[in-house]
């Protein structure tokens, strides 16, 4: 069975607040995703178990020497 991933929304919100001046658009651009989609995840209008979002978040973490396990739960 394939691993399931889910972003830790509270941690992602903190990351956006600290590194992107609390701006979802800057964060979305940095990870190569649409602003509306990122905003929907961060504001919990859609679930945070998007593989595309989680993979983009993991890539961002690796590029910036952050521990992706703080931001993405893999089960």
JSON list of C-alpha atoms in Angstrom, two decimals:
[
{"chain": "A", "resi": 1, "resn": "UNK", "atom": "CA", "xyz": [0.00, 0.00, 0.00]},
{"chain": "A", "resi": 2, "resn": "UNK", "atom": "CA", "xyz": [1.28, 3.46, -0.89]},
{"chain": "A", "resi": 3, "resn": "UNK", "atom": "CA", "xyz": [2.18, 5.91, 1.84]},
{"chain": "A", "resi": 4, "resn": "UNK", "atom": "CA", "xyz": [-0.33, 8.64, 2.63]},
{"chain": "A", "resi": 5, "resn": "UNK", "atom": "CA", "xyz": [0.84, 12.22, 3.10]},
{"chain": "A", "resi": 6, "resn": "UNK", "atom": "CA", "xyz": [-0.88, 15.13, 4.75]},
{"chain": "A", "resi": 7, "resn": "UNK", "atom": "CA", "xyz": [0.41, 18.64, 5.36]},
{"chain": "A", "resi": 8, "resn": "UNK", "atom": "CA", "xyz": [0.41, 19.85, 8.94]},
{"chain": "A", "resi": 9, "resn": "UNK", "atom": "CA", "xyz": [-1.65, 22.97, 8.29]},
{"chain": "A", "resi": 10, "resn": "UNK", "atom": "CA", "xyz": [-0.81, 24.76, 11.54]},
{"chain": "A", "resi": 11, "resn": "UNK", "atom": "CA", "xyz": [2.91, 24.32, 10.89]},
{"chain": "A", "resi": 12, "resn": "UNK", "atom": "CA", "xyz": [2.52, 25.46, 7.29]},
{"chain": "A", "resi": 13, "resn": "UNK", "atom": "CA", "xyz": [0.68, 28.57, 8.48]},
{"chain": "A", "resi": 14, "resn": "UNK", "atom": "CA", "xyz": [3.55, 29.33, 10.85]},
{"chain": "A", "resi": 15, "resn": "UNK", "atom": "CA", "xyz": [6.08, 28.83, 8.03]},
{"chain": "A", "resi": 16, "resn": "UNK", "atom": "CA", "xyz": [4.14, 31.25, 5.82]},
{"chain": "A", "resi": 17, "resn": "UNK", "atom": "CA", "xyz": [3.91, 33.77, 8.64]},
{"chain": "A", "resi": 18, "resn": "UNK", "atom": "CA", "xyz": [7.62, 33.58, 9.49]},
{"chain": "A", "resi": 19, "resn": "UNK", "atom": "CA", "xyz": [9.22, 33.26, 6.04]},
{"chain": "A", "resi": 20, "resn": "UNK", "atom": "CA", "xyz": [6.67, 34.83, 3.69]},
{"chain": "A", "resi": 21, "resn": "UNK", "atom": "CA", "xyz": [5.32, 37.78, 5.70]},
{"chain": "A", "resi": 22, "resn": "UNK", "atom": "CA", "xyz": [2.04, 35.89, 6.22]},
{"chain": "A", "resi": 23, "resn": "UNK", "atom": "CA", "xyz": [1.41, 36.00, 2.47]},
{"chain": "A", "resi": 24, "resn": "UNK", "atom": "CA", "xyz": [-0.01, 32.84, 0.86]},
{"chain": "A", "resi": 25, "resn": "UNK", "atom": "CA", "xyz": [0.70, 34.21, -2.63]},
{"chain": "A", "resi": 26, "resn": "UNK", "atom": "CA", "xyz": [4.45, 34.50, -2.00]},
{"chain": "A", "resi": 27, "resn": "UNK", "atom": "CA", "xyz": [4.53, 30.99, -0.59]},
{"chain": "A", "resi": 28, "resn": "UNK", "atom": "CA", "xyz": [2.49, 29.57, -3.48]},
{"chain": "A", "resi": 29, "resn": "UNK", "atom": "CA", "xyz": [4.83, 31.15, -6.01]},
{"chain": "A", "resi": 30, "resn": "UNK", "atom": "CA", "xyz": [7.88, 29.79, -4.18]},
{"chain": "A", "resi": 31, "resn": "UNK", "atom": "CA", "xyz": [6.57, 26.22, -4.26]},
{"chain": "A", "resi": 32, "resn": "UNK", "atom": "CA", "xyz": [5.22, 26.51, -7.81]},
{"chain": "A", "resi": 33, "resn": "UNK", "atom": "CA", "xyz": [1.53, 26.16, -7.06]},
{"chain": "A", "resi": 34, "resn": "UNK", "atom": "CA", "xyz": [-1.56, 28.28, -7.58]},
{"chain": "A", "resi": 35, "resn": "UNK", "atom": "CA", "xyz": [-2.38, 30.87, -4.96]},
{"chain": "A", "resi": 36, "resn": "UNK", "atom": "CA", "xyz": [-6.03, 29.82, -4.77]},
{"chain": "A", "resi": 37, "resn": "UNK", "atom": "CA", "xyz": [-5.16, 26.17, -4.22]},
{"chain": "A", "resi": 38, "resn": "UNK", "atom": "CA", "xyz": [-2.60, 26.91, -1.51]},
{"chain": "A", "resi": 39, "resn": "UNK", "atom": "CA", "xyz": [-5.03, 29.31, 0.18]},
{"chain": "A", "resi": 40, "resn": "UNK", "atom": "CA", "xyz": [-7.76, 26.65, 0.16]},
{"chain": "A", "resi": 41, "resn": "UNK", "atom": "CA", "xyz": [-5.44, 24.17, 1.91]},
{"chain": "A", "resi": 42, "resn": "UNK", "atom": "CA", "xyz": [-4.07, 26.69, 4.43]},
{"chain": "A", "resi": 43, "resn": "UNK", "atom": "CA", "xyz": [-7.57, 27.93, 5.25]},
{"chain": "A", "resi": 44, "resn": "UNK", "atom": "CA", "xyz": [-8.85, 24.33, 5.44]},
{"chain": "A", "resi": 45, "resn": "UNK", "atom": "CA", "xyz": [-11.48, 24.71, 2.71]},
{"chain": "A", "resi": 46, "resn": "UNK", "atom": "CA", "xyz": [-10.02, 21.53, 1.20]},
{"chain": "A", "resi": 47, "resn": "UNK", "atom": "CA", "xyz": [-8.12, 18.69, 2.84]},
{"chain": "A", "resi": 48, "resn": "UNK", "atom": "CA", "xyz": [-4.35, 18.90, 3.23]},
{"chain": "A", "resi": 49, "resn": "UNK", "atom": "CA", "xyz": [-3.71, 15.40, 1.86]},
{"chain": "A", "resi": 50, "resn": "UNK", "atom": "CA", "xyz": [-2.86, 16.58, -1.66]},
{"chain": "A", "resi": 51, "resn": "UNK", "atom": "CA", "xyz": [0.20, 14.66, -2.93]},
{"chain": "A", "resi": 52, "resn": "UNK", "atom": "CA", "xyz": [1.08, 17.56, -5.25]},
{"chain": "A", "resi": 53, "resn": "UNK", "atom": "CA", "xyz": [1.03, 20.08, -2.38]},
{"chain": "A", "resi": 54, "resn": "UNK", "atom": "CA", "xyz": [2.89, 17.75, -0.01]},
{"chain": "A", "resi": 55, "resn": "UNK", "atom": "CA", "xyz": [5.59, 16.99, -2.58]},
{"chain": "A", "resi": 56, "resn": "UNK", "atom": "CA", "xyz": [6.04, 20.70, -3.34]},
{"chain": "A", "resi": 57, "resn": "UNK", "atom": "CA", "xyz": [6.30, 21.39, 0.39]},
{"chain": "A", "resi": 58, "resn": "UNK", "atom": "CA", "xyz": [8.87, 18.61, 0.84]},
{"chain": "A", "resi": 59, "resn": "UNK", "atom": "CA", "xyz": [10.92, 19.97, -2.09]},
{"chain": "A", "resi": 60, "resn": "UNK", "atom": "CA", "xyz": [10.80, 23.47, -0.56]},
{"chain": "A", "resi": 61, "resn": "UNK", "atom": "CA", "xyz": [11.97, 22.11, 2.79]},
{"chain": "A", "resi": 62, "resn": "UNK", "atom": "CA", "xyz": [14.84, 20.18, 1.26]},
{"chain": "A", "resi": 63, "resn": "UNK", "atom": "CA", "xyz": [15.92, 23.19, -0.83]},
{"chain": "A", "resi": 64, "resn": "UNK", "atom": "CA", "xyz": [15.92, 25.39, 2.28]},
{"chain": "A", "resi": 65, "resn": "UNK", "atom": "CA", "xyz": [17.46, 22.92, 4.76]},
{"chain": "A", "resi": 66, "resn": "UNK", "atom": "CA", "xyz": [14.25, 22.44, 6.74]},
{"chain": "A", "resi": 67, "resn": "UNK", "atom": "CA", "xyz": [13.03, 19.13, 8.16]},
{"chain": "A", "resi": 68, "resn": "UNK", "atom": "CA", "xyz": [10.02, 18.28, 6.00]},
{"chain": "A", "resi": 69, "resn": "UNK", "atom": "CA", "xyz": [8.73, 15.95, 8.72]},
{"chain": "A", "resi": 70, "resn": "UNK", "atom": "CA", "xyz": [7.79, 19.06, 10.69]},
{"chain": "A", "resi": 71, "resn": "UNK", "atom": "CA", "xyz": [5.40, 20.07, 7.90]},
{"chain": "A", "resi": 72, "resn": "UNK", "atom": "CA", "xyz": [4.25, 16.80, 6.32]},
{"chain": "A", "resi": 73, "resn": "UNK", "atom": "CA", "xyz": [2.95, 13.70, 8.06]},
{"chain": "A", "resi": 74, "resn": "UNK", "atom": "CA", "xyz": [3.62, 10.46, 6.18]},
{"chain": "A", "resi": 75, "resn": "UNK", "atom": "CA", "xyz": [1.75, 7.35, 7.27]}
]
